[in-house]
XYZ file of C-alpha atoms in Angstrom:
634
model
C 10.790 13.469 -27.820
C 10.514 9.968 -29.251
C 10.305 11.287 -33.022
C 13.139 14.015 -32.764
C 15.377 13.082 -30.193
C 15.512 9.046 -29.520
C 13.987 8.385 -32.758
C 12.203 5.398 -32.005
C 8.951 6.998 -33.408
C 8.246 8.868 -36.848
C 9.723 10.722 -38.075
C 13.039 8.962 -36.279
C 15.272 11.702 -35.900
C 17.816 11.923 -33.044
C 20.430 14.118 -34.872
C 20.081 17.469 -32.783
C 18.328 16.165 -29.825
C 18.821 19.866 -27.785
C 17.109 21.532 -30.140
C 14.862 19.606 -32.373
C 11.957 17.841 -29.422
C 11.611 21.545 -28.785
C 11.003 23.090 -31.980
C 8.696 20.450 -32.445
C 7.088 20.554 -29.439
C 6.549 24.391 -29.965
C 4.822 24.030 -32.917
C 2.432 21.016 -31.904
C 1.415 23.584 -29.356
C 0.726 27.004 -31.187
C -1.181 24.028 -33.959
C -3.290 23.153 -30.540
C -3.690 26.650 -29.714
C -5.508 27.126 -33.301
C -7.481 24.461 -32.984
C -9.125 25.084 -29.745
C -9.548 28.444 -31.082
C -11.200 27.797 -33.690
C -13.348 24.654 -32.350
C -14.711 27.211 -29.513
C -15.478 29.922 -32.263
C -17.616 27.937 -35.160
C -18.779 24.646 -32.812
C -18.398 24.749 -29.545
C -22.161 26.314 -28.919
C -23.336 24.362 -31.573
C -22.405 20.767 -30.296
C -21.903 21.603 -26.708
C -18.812 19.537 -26.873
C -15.567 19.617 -24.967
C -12.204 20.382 -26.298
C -8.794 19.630 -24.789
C -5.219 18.296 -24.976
C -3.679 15.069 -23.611
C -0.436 14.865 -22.192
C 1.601 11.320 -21.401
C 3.482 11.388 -17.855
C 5.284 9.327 -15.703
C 5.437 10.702 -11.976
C 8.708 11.519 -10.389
C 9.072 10.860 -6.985
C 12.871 12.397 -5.417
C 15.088 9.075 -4.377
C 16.201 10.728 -0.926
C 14.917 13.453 1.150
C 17.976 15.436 -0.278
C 17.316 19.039 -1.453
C 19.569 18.664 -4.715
C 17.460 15.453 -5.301
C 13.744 17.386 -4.494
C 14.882 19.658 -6.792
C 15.665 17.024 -9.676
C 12.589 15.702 -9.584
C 10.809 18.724 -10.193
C 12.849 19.478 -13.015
C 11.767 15.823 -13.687
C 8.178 17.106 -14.146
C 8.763 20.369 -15.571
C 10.058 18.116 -18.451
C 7.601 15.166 -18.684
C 4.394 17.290 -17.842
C 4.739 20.884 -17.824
C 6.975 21.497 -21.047
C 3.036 21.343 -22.773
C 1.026 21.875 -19.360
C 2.472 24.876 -18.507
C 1.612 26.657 -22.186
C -1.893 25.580 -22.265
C -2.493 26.330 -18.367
C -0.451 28.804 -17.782
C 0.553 30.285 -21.344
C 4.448 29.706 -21.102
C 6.934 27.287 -20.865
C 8.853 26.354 -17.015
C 11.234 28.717 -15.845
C 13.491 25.761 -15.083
C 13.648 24.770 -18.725
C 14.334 28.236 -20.090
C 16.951 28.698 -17.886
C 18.577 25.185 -18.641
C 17.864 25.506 -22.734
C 18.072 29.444 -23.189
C 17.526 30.472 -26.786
C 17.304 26.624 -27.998
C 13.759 26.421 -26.078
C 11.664 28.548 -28.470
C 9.659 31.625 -27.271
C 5.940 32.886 -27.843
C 4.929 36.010 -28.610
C 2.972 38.020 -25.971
C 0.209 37.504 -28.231
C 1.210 33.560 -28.752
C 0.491 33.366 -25.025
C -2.657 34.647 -24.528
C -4.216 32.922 -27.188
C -2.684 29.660 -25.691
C -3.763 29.852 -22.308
C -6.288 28.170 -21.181
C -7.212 26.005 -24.350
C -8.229 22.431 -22.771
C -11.526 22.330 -20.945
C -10.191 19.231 -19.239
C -6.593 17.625 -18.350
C -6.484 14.541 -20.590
C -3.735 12.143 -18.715
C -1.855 8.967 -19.396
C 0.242 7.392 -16.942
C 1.803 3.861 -17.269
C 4.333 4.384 -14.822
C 6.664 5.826 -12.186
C 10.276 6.298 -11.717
C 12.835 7.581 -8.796
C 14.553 10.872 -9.294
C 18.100 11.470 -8.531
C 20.211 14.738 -9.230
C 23.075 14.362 -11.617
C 25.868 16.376 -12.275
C 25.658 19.233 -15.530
C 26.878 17.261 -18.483
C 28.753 18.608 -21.757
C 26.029 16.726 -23.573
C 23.280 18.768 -25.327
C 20.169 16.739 -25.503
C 16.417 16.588 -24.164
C 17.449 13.900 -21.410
C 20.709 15.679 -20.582
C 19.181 18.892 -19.702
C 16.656 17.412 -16.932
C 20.009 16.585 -15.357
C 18.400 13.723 -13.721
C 18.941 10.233 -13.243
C 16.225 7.419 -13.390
C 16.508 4.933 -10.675
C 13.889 1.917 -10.585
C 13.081 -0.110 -7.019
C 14.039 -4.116 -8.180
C 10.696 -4.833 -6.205
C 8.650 -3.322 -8.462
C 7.092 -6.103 -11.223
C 7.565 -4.803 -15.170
C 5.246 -5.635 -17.852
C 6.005 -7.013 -21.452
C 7.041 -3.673 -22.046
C 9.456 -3.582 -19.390
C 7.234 -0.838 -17.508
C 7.528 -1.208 -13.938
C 4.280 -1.304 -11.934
C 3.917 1.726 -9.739
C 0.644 2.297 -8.636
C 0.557 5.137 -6.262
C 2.286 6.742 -8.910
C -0.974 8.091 -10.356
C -2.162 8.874 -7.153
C 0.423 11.636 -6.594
C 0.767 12.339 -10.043
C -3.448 13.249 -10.461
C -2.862 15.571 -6.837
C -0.216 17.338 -8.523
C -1.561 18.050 -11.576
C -4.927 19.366 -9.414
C -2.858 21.593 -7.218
C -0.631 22.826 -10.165
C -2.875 23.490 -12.932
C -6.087 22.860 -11.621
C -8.183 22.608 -14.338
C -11.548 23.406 -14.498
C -12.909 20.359 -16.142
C -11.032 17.939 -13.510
C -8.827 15.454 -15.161
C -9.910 12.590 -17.546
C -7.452 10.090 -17.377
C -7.222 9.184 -20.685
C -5.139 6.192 -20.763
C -3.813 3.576 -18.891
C -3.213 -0.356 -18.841
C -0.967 -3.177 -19.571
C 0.183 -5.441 -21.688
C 1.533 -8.799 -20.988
C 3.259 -11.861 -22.431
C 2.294 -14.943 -23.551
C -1.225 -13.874 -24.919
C -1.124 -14.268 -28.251
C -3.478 -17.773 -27.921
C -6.930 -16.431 -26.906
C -7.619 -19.310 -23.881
C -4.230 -18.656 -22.278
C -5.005 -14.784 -22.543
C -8.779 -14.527 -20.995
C -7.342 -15.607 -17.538
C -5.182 -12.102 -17.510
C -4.910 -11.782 -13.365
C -1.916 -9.380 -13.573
C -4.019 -7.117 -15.862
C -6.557 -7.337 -13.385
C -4.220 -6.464 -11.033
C -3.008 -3.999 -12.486
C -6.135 -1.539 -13.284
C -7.517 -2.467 -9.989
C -4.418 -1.158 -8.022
C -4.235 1.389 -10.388
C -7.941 2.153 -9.356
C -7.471 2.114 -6.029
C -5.133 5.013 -6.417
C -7.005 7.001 -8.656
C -9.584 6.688 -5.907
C -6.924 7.613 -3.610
C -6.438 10.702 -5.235
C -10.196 11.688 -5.315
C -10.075 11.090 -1.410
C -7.132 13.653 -1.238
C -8.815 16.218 -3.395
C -8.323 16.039 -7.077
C -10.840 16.749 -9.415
C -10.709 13.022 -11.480
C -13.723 12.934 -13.693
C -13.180 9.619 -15.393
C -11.020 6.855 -16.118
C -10.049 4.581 -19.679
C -8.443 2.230 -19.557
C -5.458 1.280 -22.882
C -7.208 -0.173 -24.327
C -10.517 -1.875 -25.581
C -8.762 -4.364 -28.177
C -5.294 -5.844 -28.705
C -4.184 -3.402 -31.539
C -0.765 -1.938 -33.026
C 1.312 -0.418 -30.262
C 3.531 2.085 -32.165
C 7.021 0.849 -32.742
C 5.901 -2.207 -31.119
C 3.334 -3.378 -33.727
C 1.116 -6.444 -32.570
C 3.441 -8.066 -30.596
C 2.012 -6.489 -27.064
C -1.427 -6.831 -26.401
C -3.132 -3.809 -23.990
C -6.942 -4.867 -24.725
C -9.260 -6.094 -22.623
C -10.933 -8.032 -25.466
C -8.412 -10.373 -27.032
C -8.121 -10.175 -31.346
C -7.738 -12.919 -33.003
C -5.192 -11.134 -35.995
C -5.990 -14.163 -38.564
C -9.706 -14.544 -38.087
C -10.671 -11.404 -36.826
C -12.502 -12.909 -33.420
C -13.206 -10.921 -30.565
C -12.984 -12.865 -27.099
C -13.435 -10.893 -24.115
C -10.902 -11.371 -21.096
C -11.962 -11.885 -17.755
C -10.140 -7.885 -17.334
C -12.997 -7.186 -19.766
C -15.794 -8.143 -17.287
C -14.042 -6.613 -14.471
C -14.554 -3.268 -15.874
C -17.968 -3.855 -17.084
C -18.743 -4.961 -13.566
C -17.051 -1.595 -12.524
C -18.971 0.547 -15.088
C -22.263 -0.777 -13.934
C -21.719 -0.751 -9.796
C -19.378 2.247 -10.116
C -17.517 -0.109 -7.642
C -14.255 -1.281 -7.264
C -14.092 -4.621 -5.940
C -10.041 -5.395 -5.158
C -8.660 -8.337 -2.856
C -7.538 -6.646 -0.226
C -4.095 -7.909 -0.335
C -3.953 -5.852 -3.747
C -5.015 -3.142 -2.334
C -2.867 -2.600 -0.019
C -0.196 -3.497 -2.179
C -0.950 -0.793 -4.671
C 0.089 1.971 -1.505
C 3.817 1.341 -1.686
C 5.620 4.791 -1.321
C 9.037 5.913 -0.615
C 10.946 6.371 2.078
C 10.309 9.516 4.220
C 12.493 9.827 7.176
C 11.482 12.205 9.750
C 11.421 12.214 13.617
C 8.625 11.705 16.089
C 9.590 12.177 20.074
C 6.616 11.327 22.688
C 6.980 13.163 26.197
C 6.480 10.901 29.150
C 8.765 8.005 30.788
C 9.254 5.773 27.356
C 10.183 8.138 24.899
C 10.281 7.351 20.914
C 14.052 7.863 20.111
C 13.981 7.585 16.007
C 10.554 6.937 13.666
C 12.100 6.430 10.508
C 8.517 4.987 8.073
C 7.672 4.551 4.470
C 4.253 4.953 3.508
C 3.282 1.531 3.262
C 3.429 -1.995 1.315
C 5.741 -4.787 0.563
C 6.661 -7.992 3.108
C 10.122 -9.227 4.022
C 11.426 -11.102 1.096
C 13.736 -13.405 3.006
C 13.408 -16.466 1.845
C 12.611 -18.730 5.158
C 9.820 -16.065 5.652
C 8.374 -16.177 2.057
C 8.492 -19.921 2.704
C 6.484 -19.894 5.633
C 4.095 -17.596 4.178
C 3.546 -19.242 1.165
C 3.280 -22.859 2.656
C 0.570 -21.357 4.293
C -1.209 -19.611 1.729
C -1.343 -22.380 -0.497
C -2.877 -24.985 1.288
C -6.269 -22.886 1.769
C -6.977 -19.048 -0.155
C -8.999 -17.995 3.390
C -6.489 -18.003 5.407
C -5.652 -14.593 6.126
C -2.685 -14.879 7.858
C 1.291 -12.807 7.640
C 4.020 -14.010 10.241
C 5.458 -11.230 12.332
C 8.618 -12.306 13.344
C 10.093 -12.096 16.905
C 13.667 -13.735 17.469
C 17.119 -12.771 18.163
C 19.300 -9.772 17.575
C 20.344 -10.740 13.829
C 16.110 -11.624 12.686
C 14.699 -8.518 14.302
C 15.399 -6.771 11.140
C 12.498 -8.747 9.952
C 10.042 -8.263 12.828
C 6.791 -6.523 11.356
C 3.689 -6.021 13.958
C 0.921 -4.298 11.692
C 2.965 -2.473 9.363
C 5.433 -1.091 12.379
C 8.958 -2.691 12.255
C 10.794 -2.336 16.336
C 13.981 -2.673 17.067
C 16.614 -1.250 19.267
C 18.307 1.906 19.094
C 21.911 0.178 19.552
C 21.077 -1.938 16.298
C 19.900 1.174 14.792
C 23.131 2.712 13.345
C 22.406 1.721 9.851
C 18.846 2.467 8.912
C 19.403 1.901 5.377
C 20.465 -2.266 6.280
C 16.995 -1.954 7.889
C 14.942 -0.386 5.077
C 16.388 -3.179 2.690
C 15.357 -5.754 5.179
C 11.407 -5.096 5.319
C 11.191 -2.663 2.749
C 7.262 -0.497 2.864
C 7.651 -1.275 6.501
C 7.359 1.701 9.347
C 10.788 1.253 10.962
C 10.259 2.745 14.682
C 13.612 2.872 16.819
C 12.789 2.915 20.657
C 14.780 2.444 23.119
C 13.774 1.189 26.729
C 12.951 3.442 29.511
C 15.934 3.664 32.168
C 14.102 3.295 35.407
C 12.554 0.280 34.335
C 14.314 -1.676 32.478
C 13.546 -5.493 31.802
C 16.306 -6.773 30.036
C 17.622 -7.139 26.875
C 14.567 -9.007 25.360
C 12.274 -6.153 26.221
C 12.866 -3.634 23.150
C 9.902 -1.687 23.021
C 8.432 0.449 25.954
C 4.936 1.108 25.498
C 5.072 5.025 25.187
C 6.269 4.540 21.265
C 3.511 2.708 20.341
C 0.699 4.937 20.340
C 2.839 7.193 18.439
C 3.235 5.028 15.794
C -0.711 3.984 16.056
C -1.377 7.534 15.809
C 0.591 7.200 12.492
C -0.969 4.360 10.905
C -4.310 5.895 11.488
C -3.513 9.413 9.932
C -1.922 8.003 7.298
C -5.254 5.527 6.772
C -3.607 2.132 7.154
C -6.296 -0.276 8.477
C -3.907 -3.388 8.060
C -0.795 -4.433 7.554
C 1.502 -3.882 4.962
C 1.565 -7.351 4.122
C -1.105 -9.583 2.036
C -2.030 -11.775 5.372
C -2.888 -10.808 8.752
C -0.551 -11.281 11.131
C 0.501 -13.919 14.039
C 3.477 -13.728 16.225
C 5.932 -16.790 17.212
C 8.385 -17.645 18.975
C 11.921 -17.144 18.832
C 13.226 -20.391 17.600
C 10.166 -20.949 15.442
C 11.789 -18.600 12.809
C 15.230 -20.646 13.137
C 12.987 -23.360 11.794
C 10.453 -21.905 9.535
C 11.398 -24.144 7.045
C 10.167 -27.314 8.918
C 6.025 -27.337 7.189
C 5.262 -26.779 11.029
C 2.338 -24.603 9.007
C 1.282 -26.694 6.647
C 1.352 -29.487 8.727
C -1.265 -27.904 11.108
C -3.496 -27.291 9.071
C -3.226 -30.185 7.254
C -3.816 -32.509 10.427
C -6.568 -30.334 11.652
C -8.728 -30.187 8.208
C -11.810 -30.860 8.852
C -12.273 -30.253 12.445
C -15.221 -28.765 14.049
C -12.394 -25.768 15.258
C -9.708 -25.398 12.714
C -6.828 -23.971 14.603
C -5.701 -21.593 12.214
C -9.456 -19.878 12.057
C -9.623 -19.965 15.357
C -6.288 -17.891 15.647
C -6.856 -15.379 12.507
C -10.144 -15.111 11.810
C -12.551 -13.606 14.362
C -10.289 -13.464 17.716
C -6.640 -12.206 18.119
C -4.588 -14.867 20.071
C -1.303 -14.127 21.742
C 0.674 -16.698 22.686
C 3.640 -14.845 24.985
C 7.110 -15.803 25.522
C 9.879 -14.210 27.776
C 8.667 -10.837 27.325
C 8.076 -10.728 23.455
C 4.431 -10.092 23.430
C 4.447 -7.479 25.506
C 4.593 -5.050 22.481
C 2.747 -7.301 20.345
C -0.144 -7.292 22.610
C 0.418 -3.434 23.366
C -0.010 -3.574 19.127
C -2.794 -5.870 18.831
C -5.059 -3.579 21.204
C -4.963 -0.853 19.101
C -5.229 -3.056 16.192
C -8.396 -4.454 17.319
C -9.566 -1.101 18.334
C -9.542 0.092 14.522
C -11.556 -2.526 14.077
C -13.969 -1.994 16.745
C -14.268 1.508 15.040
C -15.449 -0.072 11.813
C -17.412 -2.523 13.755
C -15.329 -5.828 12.228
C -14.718 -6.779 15.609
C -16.774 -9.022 17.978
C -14.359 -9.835 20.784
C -11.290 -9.761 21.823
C -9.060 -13.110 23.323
C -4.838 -13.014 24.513
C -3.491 -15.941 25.050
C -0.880 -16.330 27.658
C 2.156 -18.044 28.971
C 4.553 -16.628 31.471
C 6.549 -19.796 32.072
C 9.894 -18.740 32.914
C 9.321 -15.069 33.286
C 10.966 -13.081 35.592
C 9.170 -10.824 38.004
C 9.446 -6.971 35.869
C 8.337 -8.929 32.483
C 5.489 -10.750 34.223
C 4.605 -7.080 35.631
C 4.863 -5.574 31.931
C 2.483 -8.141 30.819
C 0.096 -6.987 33.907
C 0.146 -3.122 33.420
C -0.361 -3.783 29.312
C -3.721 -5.990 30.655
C -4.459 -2.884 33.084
C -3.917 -0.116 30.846
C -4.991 -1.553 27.427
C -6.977 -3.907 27.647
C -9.568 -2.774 30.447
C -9.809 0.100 28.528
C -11.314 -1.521 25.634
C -13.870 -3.087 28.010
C -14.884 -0.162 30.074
C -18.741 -0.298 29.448
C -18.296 3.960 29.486
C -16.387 4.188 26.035
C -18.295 4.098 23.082
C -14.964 1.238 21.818
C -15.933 -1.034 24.314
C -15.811 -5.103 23.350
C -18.694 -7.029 24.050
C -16.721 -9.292 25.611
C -13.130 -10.082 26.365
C -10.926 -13.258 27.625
C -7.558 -13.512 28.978
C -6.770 -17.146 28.727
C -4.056 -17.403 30.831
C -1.473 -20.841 31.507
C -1.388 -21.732 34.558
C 2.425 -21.451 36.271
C 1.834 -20.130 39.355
C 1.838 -16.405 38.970
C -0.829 -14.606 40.806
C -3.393 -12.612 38.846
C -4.463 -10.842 41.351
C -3.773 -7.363 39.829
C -5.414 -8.594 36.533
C -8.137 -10.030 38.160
C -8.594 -6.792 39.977
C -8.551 -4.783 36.743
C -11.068 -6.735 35.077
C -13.598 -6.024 38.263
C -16.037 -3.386 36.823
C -15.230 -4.564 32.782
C -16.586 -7.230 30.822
C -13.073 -8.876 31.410
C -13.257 -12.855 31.563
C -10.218 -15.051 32.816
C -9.589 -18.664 31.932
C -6.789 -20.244 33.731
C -5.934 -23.636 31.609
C -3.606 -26.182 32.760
C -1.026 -27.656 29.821
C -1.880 -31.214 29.862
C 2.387 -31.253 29.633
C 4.703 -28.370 29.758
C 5.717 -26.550 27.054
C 9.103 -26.823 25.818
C 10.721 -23.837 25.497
C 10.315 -21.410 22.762
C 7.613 -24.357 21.676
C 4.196 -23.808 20.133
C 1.103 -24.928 22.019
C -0.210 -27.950 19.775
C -2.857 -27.888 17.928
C -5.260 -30.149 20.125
C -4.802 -27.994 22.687
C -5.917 -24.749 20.730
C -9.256 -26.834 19.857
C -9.705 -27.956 23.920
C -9.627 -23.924 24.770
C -11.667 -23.969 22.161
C -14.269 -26.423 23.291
C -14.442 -24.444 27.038
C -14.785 -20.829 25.540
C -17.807 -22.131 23.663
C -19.186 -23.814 26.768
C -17.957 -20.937 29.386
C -18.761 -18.392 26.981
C -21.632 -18.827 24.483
C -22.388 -14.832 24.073
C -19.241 -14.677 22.380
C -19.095 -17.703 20.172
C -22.352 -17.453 19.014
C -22.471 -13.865 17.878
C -22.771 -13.723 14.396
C -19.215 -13.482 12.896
C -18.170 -11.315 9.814
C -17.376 -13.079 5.972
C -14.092 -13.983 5.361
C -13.509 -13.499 1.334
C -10.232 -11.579 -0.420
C -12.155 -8.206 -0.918
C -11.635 -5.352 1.309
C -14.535 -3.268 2.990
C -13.219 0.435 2.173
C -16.430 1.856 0.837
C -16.578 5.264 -0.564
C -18.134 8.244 1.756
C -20.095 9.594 -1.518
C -23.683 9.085 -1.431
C -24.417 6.757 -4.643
C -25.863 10.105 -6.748
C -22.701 11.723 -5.731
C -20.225 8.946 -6.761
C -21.753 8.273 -10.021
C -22.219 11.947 -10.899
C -18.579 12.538 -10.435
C -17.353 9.366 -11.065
C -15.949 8.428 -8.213
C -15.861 4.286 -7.526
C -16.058 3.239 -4.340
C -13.673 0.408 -2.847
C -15.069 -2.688 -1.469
């Protein structure tokens, strides 16, 4: 296609692009044909060798759940993949592409096909990148491109490289279960190429620190990893390529290799992507921040409904499969500020304010809102795009207001999603906190940085306290109702995989009225004591409900917590809170100061490591892994 119909590659023609790719391409494969032919005949049983063909695909994923745009991206792939897969796995061309090209598409022989079929042992594959499929209308143009009668369509998310390829991970991961289900060849799939190349690396020091090439092979790991998980048969991975070297019509001006060349001297320095796969060869492990990793999952939209029987029903579940974080900028700002002044923080903000922010409200990967601001989805999917968008809408005989948006009967349901779909975080590179209303209006004030800031050095710094080893809630006019719902189930994924030591809510009713305060108390009585009940094998070791004191009985809480390991601290504000204020910082390190001395079971248990790797390891035994090479994930 690049040598006989854009001409960008030798020999450069582009004069009869509907007729000449194919003729080509026809040839190239009854020359391939021969070859394995011969090879198996007069070597094969000599050598013991392999012999087999490699093909260069993106993957197309369909823009919309449309049928006409399903469609187009399976003409998509009948084009980029099986115009040579189908021959050599199947022994003709598509059907989609004879009917589209008719006599210009060549034809074999009866003969032609048998002795085609079937000659790779393995499925060689490179894969760079992705691309979204739309139909397009039938065109009076004759030409390779025209024919697919397709239309490429890029998300402006997605980073490029020098070559202007955008970054797709999960891309491969569909792409390497689709070629297993299609074709499935019987010597798995070898992925025979893919990498990056990026700019400014022509000066050796300036192109050994190559993160984003690091990036990139680990997220395209991940996926290829992914795809092992799901079933395909991937036998190996190489990654493009070993050295900088000439890059077709690109000559040396991009560099792919993991080993920088020096194209004066000669010299051979090896990049720090370099020891990252020799570190990977050795282990046959993956080691990927986890923020990367769960970046690399980003999917397309798939709407689809979900309805839960009971009193709180789920009126819409509209999700997409899962990364990317809300791009506004007061967010980014807040996020950023945060991240920068110290690399352990693990923290993402999940916004709760008015009407015109919940758009940007993201509680583990699931974005609420209302059902009468859900007319236009699509203003929604812009706003926290890789987000779960769940649509709920409050149960009529008990209804508490306008601030309470989401009953608890739709969150399980979208729990129940996350978990199938194997989400153990959120979407986002932190983990998550929720604030207050007005705190979003001002998110641009350094309230973050100036936290942590004052508190450096501390013996409790406020912001480990809160996102490191215990989930704090700080609740406001019925807000945290569904956060806390959230966080339970949150917490109890990673109870599962033991990550978990206990469990602490923090409280403040001030200013409730009576039905929120009693949402707050059957979330305590349903949730939480079931997470201490000493009879489930999820149980905590220990839980507290620090509570502010206002006034409001806890007798019903206190009740609940009777036969669990349940604690309740009642602490007095030294001053009351302002509305929609934070609780400052000395008082997080006071609480602090009486858990410890209330509580020292919980505060002295040992407590996980904190670093920017994940803890996904694979389910192969090590013999297994290696002999298949499959990498785990840590």
């Amino acid at each position: 296609m690049l040598g006989y119909s854009d001409g960008d590659h030798a020999p450069g023609h582009k004069e009869d692009p509907g007729r000449e790719p194919y003729l080509a391409a026809h040839h190239m494969l009854l020359a391939h044909g021969r070859a394995v032919r011969r090879y198996r005949a007069e070597f094969q049983d000599v050598q013991g060798g392999k012999i087999g063909i490699t093909l260069n695909s993106y993957w197309g994923e369909p823009c919309s759940n449309k049928h006409a745009d399903k469609a187009a991206a399976s003409r998509y792939m009948d084009w980029q993949l099986g115009w040579f897969a189908e021959p050599v796995w199947k022994g003709d061309y598509p059907k989609t592409m004879r009917q589209q090209c008719g006599d210009r598409l060549p034809r074999f022989t009866e003969t032609e096909k048998r002795q085609l079929k079937g000659t790779s042992d393995f499925f060689g594959l490179n894969h760079y990148s992705t691309s979204y499929i739309k139909n397009s209308a039938p065109s009076e143009e004759v030409s390779y491109h025209a024919d697919q009668r397709t239309q490429d369509m890029q998300d402006k998310r997605w980073s490029k490289t020098a070559c202007g390829w955008n970054v797709v991970p999960w891309g491969i991961r569909r792409l390497c279960k689709h070629i297993h289900d299609v074709y499935s060849p019987p010597g798995g799939i070898l992925i025979t190429e893919n990498g990056s190349a990026w700019p400014d690396e022509d000066d050796a020091k300036k192109a050994v620190k190559d993160v984003k090439r690091i990036q990139y092979v680990q997220q395209y790991l991940a996926q290829v990893h992914g795809a092992i998980q799901d079933g395909a048969d991937v036998r190996g991975y190489l990654v493009w390529s070993f050295m900088d070297n000439f890059e077709w019509q690109y000559g040396y001006s991009k560099r792919f290799g993991i080993v920088h060349v020096d194209y004066k001297t000669q010299e051979r320095t090896v990049k720090d992507s370099g020891r990252v796969m020799s570190e990977l060869a050795s282990t046959n492990t993956l080691r990927i921040r986890q923020r990367w990793l769960e970046a690399s999952n980003f999917s397309p939209p798939k709407a689809g409904g979900l309805r839960e029987s009971g009193d709180d029903p789920l009126a819409v579940m509209v999700y997409m499969d899962a990364d990317a974080f809300n791009e506004d900028d007061a967010f980014s700002f807040s996020v950023e500020g945060v991240q920068s002044q110290d690399e352990q923080i693990n923290i993402g903000l999940s916004i709760c304010g008015y009407l015109n922010y919940q758009g940007f409200s993201i509680f583990d990967g699931v974005l609420y809102f209302r059902k009468q601001e859900a007319d236009d989805l699509e203003t929604y999917r812009k706003s926290a795009p890789g987000t779960m968008l769940v649509v709920v809408r409050a149960a009529p005989q008990r209804p508490h207001g306008s601030r309470t948006i989401v009953p608890m009967g739709c969150v399980p349901a979208a729990t129940d999603f996350l978990k199938r779909t194997g989400w153990r975080r959120c979407p986002m590179p932190f983990d998550w906190c929720c604030v207050t209303p007005k705190v979003w209006k001002h998110a641009m004030d350094n309230h973050f940085q100036t936290v942590i800031k004052s508190e450096r050095g501390s013996k409790y710094h406020p912001y480990e306290l809160m996102f490191s080893d215990i989930s704090m809630l700080k609740r406001r006019r019925g807000w945290g109702t569904q956060c806390l719902h959230r966080s339970v189930e949150r917490l109890t994924e990673l109870l599962q995989k033991r990550e978990a030591w206990g469990l602490m809510f923090f409280f403040d009713d001030a200013g409730l009225d009576e039905a929120s305060q009693q949402a707050v108390l059957d979330t305590i009585i349903n949730d939480v004591w079931h997470l201490a009940d000493p009879s489930s094998p999820l149980s905590f070791d220990h839980i507290v409900l620090v509570w502010f004191e206002s006034g409001t009985s806890l007798g019903e809480a206190v009740w609940a917590t009777e036969e669990a390991n349940i604690s309740i601290l009642q602490y007095a504000l030294p001053s009351p809170l302002e509305d929609h204020s934070r609780l400052p910082p000395s008082d997080f390190l006071r609480i602090a100061e009486i858990l410890e001395e209330k509580y020292p079971e919980v505060f002295t248990r040992g407590r996980p490591e904190h670093n920017e790797v994940s803890d996904v390891e694979s389910d192969s035994e090590p013999e297994e892994a290696t002999r298949h090479h499959q990498p785990s994930i840590v």
